[in-house]
Coordinates of C-alpha atoms in Angstrom, one line a residue:
M1 CA -113.8 42.2 45.2
S2 CA -117.5 41.7 44.7
I3 CA -118.6 39.0 42.2
G4 CA -120.2 41.7 40.0
R5 CA -117.1 43.8 39.7
C6 CA -115.0 40.6 39.3
C7 CA -117.1 39.3 36.5
A8 CA -117.3 42.6 34.6
L9 CA -113.6 43.2 34.9
L10 CA -112.2 39.8 34.1
L11 CA -114.6 38.8 31.3
C12 CA -113.9 42.1 29.6
L13 CA -110.1 41.6 29.9
L14 CA -110.0 38.0 29.1
T15 CA -112.0 38.2 25.9
P16 CA -109.9 38.8 22.8
G17 CA -110.5 42.3 21.5
L18 CA -109.0 45.5 20.5
A19 CA -106.5 47.3 22.7
Q20 CA -103.3 49.4 22.5
A21 CA -100.6 48.1 20.3
Q22 CA -97.7 46.1 21.8
T23 CA -95.1 48.5 23.2
G24 CA -92.2 46.5 21.7
S25 CA -89.8 43.8 22.5
S26 CA -87.8 43.9 25.8
D27 CA -84.9 42.0 24.2
I28 CA -81.6 43.6 24.6
I29 CA -79.5 44.1 21.5
V30 CA -75.9 45.0 22.3
Q31 CA -74.0 47.0 19.7
G32 CA -70.5 45.8 19.9
N33 CA -67.4 47.2 18.1
G34 CA -66.5 46.2 14.6
E35 CA -63.9 43.7 15.9
E36 CA -66.5 41.7 17.8
K37 CA -66.8 38.1 16.6
K38 CA -70.3 37.3 15.4
S39 CA -72.2 34.1 15.5
D40 CA -74.1 32.5 12.6
W41 CA -77.4 33.6 14.1
R42 CA -79.4 36.6 13.0
R43 CA -82.4 38.2 14.5
A44 CA -85.2 39.9 12.5
E45 CA -88.1 41.9 14.0
T46 CA -91.3 43.3 12.6
A47 CA -94.6 44.6 14.2
H48 CA -95.8 41.1 15.3
L49 CA -92.8 38.8 15.1
I50 CA -89.3 38.1 16.1
V51 CA -87.5 35.5 14.0
Y52 CA -84.0 34.0 14.7
S53 CA -82.2 32.0 12.0
D54 CA -78.7 30.5 11.5
G55 CA -79.3 30.7 7.7
S56 CA -78.8 33.6 5.3
E57 CA -80.1 37.1 5.8
S58 CA -82.0 37.1 2.5
E59 CA -83.9 33.9 3.5
L60 CA -84.6 35.4 7.0
K61 CA -86.1 38.6 5.4
R62 CA -88.2 36.5 3.1
V63 CA -89.6 34.3 5.9
I64 CA -90.4 37.1 8.3
T65 CA -92.0 39.2 5.6
N66 CA -94.2 36.3 4.5
L67 CA -95.2 35.6 8.1
E68 CA -96.2 39.3 8.5
R69 CA -98.3 38.9 5.3
L70 CA -99.9 35.8 6.7
H71 CA -100.6 37.6 9.9
G72 CA -102.4 40.3 8.0
L73 CA -104.4 37.8 6.0
L74 CA -105.5 35.9 9.1
S75 CA -106.3 39.2 10.8
R76 CA -108.7 40.0 8.0
I77 CA -110.3 36.6 8.2
Y78 CA -110.5 36.1 12.0
R79 CA -110.3 39.6 13.4
G80 CA -112.2 41.7 10.9
G81 CA -109.0 43.5 9.7
A82 CA -108.2 44.9 13.2
K83 CA -105.0 46.9 13.0
T84 CA -104.1 46.8 16.7
D85 CA -102.8 43.7 18.5
E86 CA -101.9 43.7 22.2
T87 CA -100.6 40.1 22.2
A88 CA -96.9 39.4 22.8
K89 CA -94.8 39.0 19.8
L90 CA -94.4 35.4 18.5
Q91 CA -90.8 34.2 18.5
V92 CA -89.8 31.8 15.8
T93 CA -86.4 30.0 15.5
L94 CA -85.2 28.5 12.3
F95 CA -82.5 25.8 12.6
G96 CA -80.3 24.4 9.9
D97 CA -79.9 21.2 11.9
G98 CA -82.8 18.8 11.3
N99 CA -82.1 17.1 14.7
F100 CA -82.3 20.2 16.8
Q101 CA -85.2 19.0 18.9
D102 CA -83.3 15.9 20.0
K103 CA -80.1 17.8 20.6
L104 CA -81.7 20.5 22.7
G105 CA -84.1 18.2 24.5
L106 CA -87.2 19.9 23.2
R107 CA -90.5 18.0 23.6
N108 CA -93.9 19.2 22.6
V109 CA -96.1 19.3 25.7
R110 CA -98.4 22.1 24.8
G111 CA -99.9 22.8 21.4
I112 CA -99.3 19.3 20.2
E113 CA -100.0 18.8 16.5
G114 CA -101.8 15.8 15.1
P115 CA -100.7 13.4 16.4
Y116 CA -99.4 12.9 12.9
A117 CA -98.2 9.6 11.6
G118 CA -94.7 8.5 10.6
S119 CA -92.3 11.2 9.3
F120 CA -95.0 13.9 9.8
A121 CA -94.7 13.6 13.5
E122 CA -92.8 16.2 15.6
Q123 CA -91.8 18.4 12.7
R124 CA -92.0 21.5 14.8
Y125 CA -91.6 22.6 18.4
Y126 CA -94.4 24.9 19.7
D127 CA -94.9 26.1 23.2
M128 CA -97.3 28.7 24.7
R129 CA -95.2 30.4 27.3
E130 CA -95.9 33.0 29.9
E131 CA -94.0 35.7 28.0
G132 CA -95.3 34.7 24.5
D133 CA -95.5 31.7 22.2
V134 CA -92.4 30.2 20.6
I135 CA -92.1 28.1 17.4
A136 CA -88.9 26.3 16.3
I137 CA -88.5 24.3 13.1
A138 CA -85.7 22.9 10.9
R139 CA -85.1 24.4 7.5
K140 CA -85.2 20.9 6.0
D141 CA -87.6 19.7 3.3
Q142 CA -89.5 16.5 3.8
L143 CA -89.2 13.7 1.2
L144 CA -92.2 11.3 1.0
D145 CA -91.9 7.9 -0.4
M146 CA -94.4 7.4 -3.3
N147 CA -93.5 3.8 -3.9
T148 CA -96.0 2.2 -1.5
K149 CA -97.9 -1.1 -1.6
R150 CA -101.1 0.9 -2.3
A151 CA -99.5 2.6 -5.3
E152 CA -98.2 -0.7 -6.6
D153 CA -101.6 -2.3 -6.2
L154 CA -103.3 0.6 -8.1
D155 CA -100.7 0.5 -10.9
C156 CA -101.4 -3.3 -11.2
A157 CA -105.2 -2.7 -11.3
D158 CA -104.8 0.0 -14.0
A159 CA -102.6 -2.3 -16.1
L160 CA -105.1 -5.2 -15.9
A161 CA -108.0 -2.9 -16.7
E162 CA -106.2 -1.9 -19.8
G163 CA -105.8 -5.5 -21.0
A164 CA -102.4 -6.5 -19.6
W165 CA -102.0 -10.2 -18.7
D166 CA -100.1 -9.4 -15.5
C167 CA -99.0 -6.6 -13.2
P168 CA -96.0 -4.6 -14.5
F169 CA -92.7 -5.9 -13.2
P170 CA -90.7 -4.2 -11.9
P171 CA -93.4 -1.8 -10.8
P172 CA -93.1 1.8 -11.9
Y173 CA -90.7 4.0 -9.8
F174 CA -92.0 7.3 -8.6
P175 CA -89.7 10.0 -7.3
P176 CA -90.3 11.2 -3.7
L177 CA -92.8 13.9 -3.1
V178 CA -91.2 17.0 -1.6
R179 CA -92.9 18.9 1.2
R180 CA -91.1 22.2 1.8
W181 CA -90.2 23.2 5.3
D182 CA -92.0 26.5 4.7
A183 CA -95.3 24.5 4.8
V184 CA -94.5 23.4 8.4
L185 CA -93.8 27.0 9.4
Y186 CA -96.9 28.5 7.8
S187 CA -99.0 25.7 9.4
A188 CA -97.6 26.3 12.8
F189 CA -98.1 30.1 12.5
A190 CA -101.8 29.6 11.4
Q191 CA -102.4 27.3 14.4
H192 CA -100.7 29.8 16.7
F193 CA -102.9 32.6 15.4
L194 CA -106.1 30.5 15.8
R195 CA -105.2 29.7 19.4
T196 CA -104.3 33.3 20.2
H197 CA -106.9 35.3 18.5
T198 CA -110.1 33.2 18.7
P199 CA -111.8 32.5 22.1
D200 CA -113.5 29.4 20.8
V201 CA -112.7 25.8 21.6
F202 CA -112.0 23.7 18.5
P203 CA -111.4 19.9 17.9
R204 CA -107.8 19.1 17.3
W205 CA -108.4 18.0 13.7
Y206 CA -109.9 21.4 12.9
I207 CA -106.8 23.2 14.3
D208 CA -104.6 20.8 12.2
G209 CA -106.8 21.5 9.2
V210 CA -106.6 25.3 9.5
G211 CA -102.8 24.9 9.7
A212 CA -102.8 22.7 6.6
I213 CA -105.0 25.2 4.7
F214 CA -102.5 28.0 5.1
S215 CA -99.4 25.8 4.9
T216 CA -99.7 26.0 1.1
L217 CA -99.5 29.8 1.1
L218 CA -98.0 31.2 -2.1
V219 CA -96.8 34.9 -2.1
R220 CA -96.4 36.4 -5.5
E221 CA -93.9 39.1 -6.5
N222 CA -96.5 41.8 -6.4
G223 CA -97.6 40.8 -2.8
V224 CA -100.7 38.9 -3.9
I225 CA -101.3 35.8 -1.8
D226 CA -102.8 32.5 -2.9
Y227 CA -104.0 30.4 -0.1
A228 CA -106.0 27.2 0.5
R229 CA -104.2 25.8 -2.6
A230 CA -104.0 22.0 -2.8
P231 CA -100.6 20.8 -1.5
D232 CA -98.1 20.0 -4.2
G233 CA -98.5 16.4 -5.4
Y234 CA -101.9 16.2 -3.7
R235 CA -103.4 13.6 -6.1
A236 CA -100.2 11.6 -6.2
F237 CA -100.1 11.5 -2.4
Y238 CA -103.6 9.8 -2.3
R239 CA -102.5 7.3 -4.9
A240 CA -99.7 6.2 -2.5
Y241 CA -101.6 6.7 0.8
Q242 CA -105.0 5.6 1.9
P243 CA -107.5 8.4 2.6
I244 CA -108.7 8.5 6.2
D245 CA -112.4 7.9 7.0
V246 CA -113.9 11.4 7.7
G247 CA -116.4 9.7 10.1
D248 CA -113.5 8.6 12.3
V249 CA -112.2 12.1 12.3
V250 CA -115.3 14.1 13.2
T251 CA -116.2 11.6 16.0
G252 CA -112.6 11.5 17.3
R253 CA -112.2 7.8 16.7
Y254 CA -109.1 8.4 14.6
L255 CA -107.2 9.4 17.8
D256 CA -107.5 5.9 19.2
A257 CA -107.2 3.9 16.0
P258 CA -104.8 1.0 16.0
K259 CA -103.0 2.4 13.0
N260 CA -102.5 6.2 12.9
Q261 CA -103.3 7.5 9.4
W262 CA -103.5 11.2 10.3
N263 CA -101.2 13.6 8.4
P264 CA -101.4 17.2 7.0
Y265 CA -102.7 16.0 3.6
Q266 CA -105.7 14.3 5.4
A267 CA -106.2 17.4 7.5
W268 CA -106.1 19.7 4.4
A269 CA -108.7 17.6 2.5
I270 CA -111.2 17.6 5.4
A271 CA -110.8 21.2 6.3
H272 CA -111.0 22.3 2.7
Y273 CA -114.2 20.4 2.2
F274 CA -115.9 22.1 5.2
L275 CA -114.4 25.6 4.7
F276 CA -114.0 26.0 0.9
S277 CA -116.3 23.6 -0.9
N278 CA -119.4 25.8 -1.1
L279 CA -121.3 23.4 1.1
K280 CA -125.0 22.9 0.7
A281 CA -127.1 24.8 3.3
E282 CA -127.9 21.7 5.3
R283 CA -124.3 20.5 5.5
S284 CA -123.1 24.0 6.4
R285 CA -125.7 24.1 9.2
Q286 CA -124.6 20.7 10.4
F287 CA -121.0 21.8 10.5
R288 CA -121.7 25.0 12.4
T289 CA -123.8 23.1 14.9
Y290 CA -121.0 20.5 15.3
L291 CA -118.4 23.2 16.1
A292 CA -120.8 25.0 18.5
A293 CA -121.4 21.8 20.4
I294 CA -117.7 21.2 20.8
G295 CA -117.3 24.8 21.9
R296 CA -119.8 24.1 24.7
G297 CA -117.7 21.2 25.9
R298 CA -119.6 18.3 24.3
P299 CA -117.7 15.1 23.3
M300 CA -116.8 14.8 19.6
A301 CA -118.8 11.7 19.1
E302 CA -121.9 13.3 20.5
A303 CA -121.4 16.5 18.5
A304 CA -120.9 14.5 15.3
Q305 CA -124.5 13.0 15.6
V306 CA -125.7 16.2 13.8
F307 CA -124.2 14.9 10.6
G308 CA -126.6 12.0 10.5
D309 CA -125.5 9.4 8.1
L310 CA -121.7 9.4 8.3
G311 CA -121.6 7.1 5.2
K312 CA -123.1 9.9 3.2
L313 CA -120.5 12.4 4.6
R314 CA -117.8 9.9 3.6
A315 CA -119.1 9.6 0.1
D316 CA -119.4 13.4 -0.2
L317 CA -115.8 13.9 0.8
T318 CA -114.6 11.1 -1.6
T319 CA -116.3 12.8 -4.5
Y320 CA -114.9 16.2 -3.4
R321 CA -111.4 14.9 -3.1
G322 CA -111.4 14.0 -6.8
S323 CA -113.0 17.2 -8.0
V324 CA -111.5 20.5 -9.1
L325 CA -110.4 22.2 -5.9
A326 CA -110.8 25.9 -5.5
Y327 CA -108.4 28.3 -3.8
A328 CA -108.5 31.9 -2.7
R329 CA -106.4 34.9 -3.8
T330 CA -106.0 38.2 -2.1
A331 CA -106.0 41.7 -3.7
R332 CA -102.7 43.4 -4.4
P333 CA -101.6 45.2 -1.2
L334 CA -101.9 49.0 -1.4
A335 CA -99.7 49.9 1.6
R336 CA -95.9 49.6 1.5
E337 CA -94.7 46.6 3.5
E338 CA -92.6 47.1 6.7
E339 CA -88.9 46.4 6.2
P340 CA -87.7 44.0 9.0
L341 CA -84.9 45.1 11.3
V342 CA -82.2 42.5 11.0
T343 CA -79.3 42.2 13.5
R344 CA -76.3 39.8 13.4
L345 CA -75.9 38.3 16.8
S346 CA -72.7 38.1 18.8
Q347 CA -71.3 34.8 20.0
T348 CA -73.0 35.2 23.3
G349 CA -76.3 36.3 21.7
G350 CA -76.2 33.3 19.4
A351 CA -75.7 30.9 22.3
M352 CA -78.7 32.5 24.0
V353 CA -81.0 31.5 21.2
E354 CA -80.8 27.9 22.0
A355 CA -80.5 28.5 25.8
R356 CA -83.8 30.4 25.9
L357 CA -85.6 27.5 24.1
Q358 CA -84.1 25.0 26.4
L359 CA -84.9 27.0 29.5
G360 CA -88.6 27.2 28.8
A361 CA -88.7 23.4 28.1
R362 CA -86.6 22.3 31.1
L363 CA -87.8 24.7 33.6
A364 CA -91.4 25.3 32.6
P365 CA -93.3 27.4 35.2
F366 CA -95.9 24.6 35.7
P367 CA -95.0 22.1 36.7
T368 CA -91.3 22.7 37.5
D369 CA -89.0 19.7 37.9
T370 CA -86.0 21.5 39.3
A371 CA -84.1 18.3 40.2
A372 CA -84.2 17.0 36.6
A373 CA -83.1 20.4 35.3
E374 CA -80.0 20.7 37.6
P375 CA -77.5 19.0 35.2
W376 CA -78.6 21.3 32.3
L377 CA -78.4 24.3 34.6
S378 CA -74.9 23.4 35.6
Q379 CA -73.9 23.2 31.9
L380 CA -75.6 26.5 31.3
R381 CA -73.6 28.2 34.0
G382 CA -70.4 26.8 32.5
R383 CA -71.3 27.9 29.0
L384 CA -72.1 31.4 30.1
A385 CA -68.9 31.7 32.1
S386 CA -66.9 31.0 29.0
L387 CA -68.7 33.7 26.9
P388 CA -68.1 37.5 26.8
Y389 CA -70.4 39.4 29.2
E390 CA -73.8 40.5 27.8
P391 CA -76.9 41.5 29.7
E392 CA -79.0 39.0 27.7
A393 CA -76.8 36.2 29.0
M394 CA -77.2 37.4 32.6
L395 CA -81.0 37.6 32.1
V396 CA -81.2 34.1 30.8
E397 CA -79.2 32.8 33.8
A398 CA -81.3 34.9 36.2
E399 CA -84.4 33.3 34.8
A400 CA -83.0 29.8 35.0
E401 CA -81.8 30.3 38.6
C402 CA -85.1 31.8 39.7
R403 CA -87.2 29.0 38.1
A404 CA -84.9 26.4 39.7
G405 CA -85.4 28.0 43.1
H406 CA -81.9 29.5 43.5
A407 CA -83.0 32.9 44.6
D408 CA -79.7 34.2 45.8
T409 CA -77.9 33.5 42.5
C410 CA -80.9 34.8 40.5
L411 CA -80.8 38.1 42.5
T412 CA -77.1 38.5 41.9
M413 CA -77.5 38.1 38.2
A414 CA -80.5 40.5 38.0
E415 CA -78.7 43.2 40.0
R416 CA -75.7 42.9 37.7
V417 CA -77.9 43.9 34.8
L418 CA -79.6 46.6 36.8
E419 CA -76.3 48.2 37.6
K420 CA -75.9 49.2 34.0
S421 CA -79.6 49.2 32.9
P422 CA -81.7 50.3 36.0
D423 CA -84.9 50.3 33.9
D424 CA -84.6 46.8 32.4
I425 CA -88.1 45.2 32.8
R426 CA -86.9 41.6 32.8
A427 CA -84.1 42.3 35.4
L428 CA -86.5 44.1 37.7
S429 CA -89.0 41.2 37.3
W430 CA -86.5 38.5 38.1
K431 CA -85.2 40.6 41.1
G432 CA -88.8 40.7 42.3
V433 CA -89.2 37.0 41.9
A434 CA -85.9 36.3 43.7
L435 CA -86.9 38.5 46.6
T436 CA -90.4 36.8 46.8
T437 CA -88.7 33.4 46.9
Q438 CA -86.4 34.7 49.7
A439 CA -89.5 36.0 51.6
V440 CA -91.2 32.7 51.4
A441 CA -88.2 31.0 53.0
A442 CA -87.4 33.8 55.5
P443 CA -88.3 33.7 59.2
A444 CA -91.6 35.2 59.9
A445 CA -90.0 38.3 61.5
E446 CA -88.1 39.1 58.3
R447 CA -90.7 38.1 55.8
A448 CA -92.7 41.3 55.6
A449 CA -89.7 43.6 54.9
T450 CA -88.3 41.3 52.1
L451 CA -91.7 41.0 50.6
A452 CA -92.3 44.7 50.6
I453 CA -89.0 45.2 48.6
A454 CA -90.0 42.5 46.2
R455 CA -93.4 44.1 45.5
K456 CA -91.9 47.6 45.2
T457 CA -89.5 46.2 42.6
L458 CA -92.2 44.6 40.6
E459 CA -94.4 47.7 40.9
R460 CA -91.6 49.7 39.3
A461 CA -91.4 47.2 36.4
I462 CA -95.1 47.5 35.9
R463 CA -95.0 51.3 35.9
L464 CA -92.3 51.1 33.2
D465 CA -94.4 48.7 31.0
G466 CA -97.9 48.0 32.2
E467 CA -98.4 45.3 29.5
A468 CA -95.4 43.1 29.9
P469 CA -96.7 39.7 31.2
L470 CA -93.6 38.8 33.3
P471 CA -93.8 41.5 36.1
L472 CA -97.6 41.3 36.2
I473 CA -97.5 37.5 36.7
A474 CA -94.7 37.8 39.3
Y475 CA -96.6 40.5 41.2
F476 CA -99.7 38.3 41.3
Q477 CA -97.7 35.4 42.6
S478 CA -96.0 37.5 45.3
Y479 CA -99.4 37.1 47.0
T480 CA -100.3 33.5 46.1
R481 CA -96.9 32.1 47.0
L482 CA -97.4 33.5 50.5
G483 CA -100.9 32.3 50.8
E484 CA -102.3 35.8 50.8
R485 CA -105.5 36.9 49.2
V486 CA -104.7 38.6 45.9
P487 CA -105.9 42.3 45.8
D488 CA -107.9 43.8 43.0
T489 CA -104.9 45.5 41.4
A490 CA -102.9 42.2 41.1
M491 CA -106.0 40.4 39.7
R492 CA -106.4 43.1 37.1
G493 CA -102.7 42.9 36.3
L494 CA -102.9 39.1 35.7
A495 CA -105.9 39.7 33.4
V496 CA -103.8 42.1 31.3
A497 CA -101.1 39.5 31.2
I498 CA -103.6 36.9 30.0
R499 CA -104.7 39.2 27.2
A500 CA -101.0 39.5 26.1
V501 CA -100.5 35.7 26.1
P502 CA -104.1 34.3 25.7
A503 CA -102.9 30.9 24.5
A504 CA -100.5 30.3 27.4
P505 CA -102.3 27.9 29.9
A506 CA -100.3 28.7 33.0
P507 CA -101.6 32.3 33.7
R508 CA -105.2 31.1 33.2
L509 CA -104.6 28.4 35.7
Y510 CA -103.1 30.8 38.2
M511 CA -106.2 33.1 37.9
A512 CA -108.6 30.2 38.2
Q513 CA -106.9 28.8 41.3
E514 CA -107.2 32.2 43.0
L515 CA -110.8 32.7 41.9
V516 CA -111.7 29.3 43.4
R517 CA -110.0 30.3 46.6
Q518 CA -112.1 33.5 46.6
N519 CA -115.3 31.4 46.1
H520 CA -115.8 32.4 42.4
A521 CA -115.7 28.9 40.9
D522 CA -118.1 29.7 38.1
L523 CA -116.0 32.5 36.9
A524 CA -112.8 30.4 37.3
R525 CA -114.3 27.8 35.0
Q526 CA -114.9 30.4 32.3
V527 CA -111.2 31.6 32.6
V528 CA -109.9 28.0 32.1
W529 CA -112.6 26.9 29.7
P530 CA -110.0 26.6 26.8
L531 CA -107.9 24.4 29.1
L532 CA -110.8 22.2 30.3
Y533 CA -112.3 21.6 26.8
G534 CA -109.6 22.5 24.4
A535 CA -107.6 20.1 22.2
D536 CA -104.4 20.1 24.3
D537 CA -103.8 17.6 27.1
T538 CA -101.4 19.7 29.1
P539 CA -100.2 19.6 32.8
E540 CA -102.3 22.8 33.3
K541 CA -105.4 21.1 31.9
R542 CA -105.1 18.3 34.4
A543 CA -104.6 20.8 37.2
A544 CA -107.6 22.8 36.1
Q545 CA -109.7 19.6 36.1
A546 CA -108.6 19.0 39.6
L547 CA -110.0 22.4 40.6
F548 CA -113.6 21.2 39.8
N549 CA -114.1 18.1 41.8
G550 CA -111.5 16.1 39.8
G551 CA -113.9 15.9 36.8
S552 CA -112.5 15.2 33.4
A553 CA -113.0 17.3 30.3
T554 CA -111.8 15.9 27.0
A555 CA -114.4 17.0 24.5
A556 CA -112.2 18.7 21.9
R557 CA -109.5 16.1 21.7

């Protein structure tokens, strides 16, 4: 491929834009008989979302409908109201168990929030995966203690200012401030949207701030949405907790502070000031220049020099924090909203909800620690053996076996599904992956024949759905895993996959590695620019840095 054709093709495909709508989910929904025992899990699907919940159906419908409304709002703000969206559907899982992350061994490695302090930390699990982003949260409200030393000191100062001889004793008691779990969900969704639909690199505080801005979403009965509202108990919160220094935030110093003060309330205040306060022309220009510098890969401290006197910025924010705070309201929607499709999952289907989350966390495509995952994989096999047969369970095990390097077992599972569903995209994909793995390990004399079958299988999956990321990535890797130069068709296919999952770091890394191998290092750098200079310190980021002389890139921390 010439560099001219390569640039024209890949830059077109890798830039977010308008394309055909997503063809739909490849999830298998098995309709059992009326006697089949159901799980507590339900699955709801709309145009842009799949949401699983072990709560009530009415709550599930409310949540997915509100998320669709938020998607529409964010599309108007960030995509000019574009109706089409070729990205893979976001999958959200809502747990009733507040300790689900510990029980399932889910740890945030990509898309880390904050880092937030204290009880604000690790409130949601978010991962940008090869087949689409996933979010998981607990349906548990957060209770914030308002009886802090700062609140007590302020109460004392107020009493003395009013003529009291001493501080009140005992000090006044304030009930805890409730932060609803919906706020965590809306924040995570807004952050996901920003990462997925905007090509720019942003500092981490800005991503947190945008999430916080939309976390206070209020949907009225007539469909009107209020957003950018101050969080409930906003002023009471700052009476109990010290405001953070905005100078430390815009320079990135807050990330290395001895005591972490960062939380969603701080993020909301700073983002609201810059985005909703009707900034003066000079401050607005400074902010745009600051973001542009970070987008070009400049360090936060260097970019923040445009603000000049940070003491003045600090004073402006302090004044703004105590002022009347504006919020925005949408018009009443004209079109009738889509009714979500809700399905009650079987016992096997319910078990797969947790298994899929664990699989992506324990056997991530990059890097894969198969030895550490073997005990979990053994438990998964035992769990599936005790459940009634369903194709979805076979597909989960096929993926797990393939990612763990067990090609023979993976192939067996995939072929079991294909016996009944010969056009299943995921089964064809994992069969192709398994055959590729076998070809890698085969003697040289047998390798070509096995590889030909693998590619023929993947090509069939791609013909059935030319936008599904899984077979496109697997087809690309059927060349790279053998050390072969990737042909134009496979390069184009991976570019299509990246458009479907633009926030996922692994496909971008695969593309960049091959471009470097083909002596297109400059283009490779553009492909992985969000990894090199974005806010997330991921394994893929470190691998991308190693592609370019081992240089570091940490501008947008």
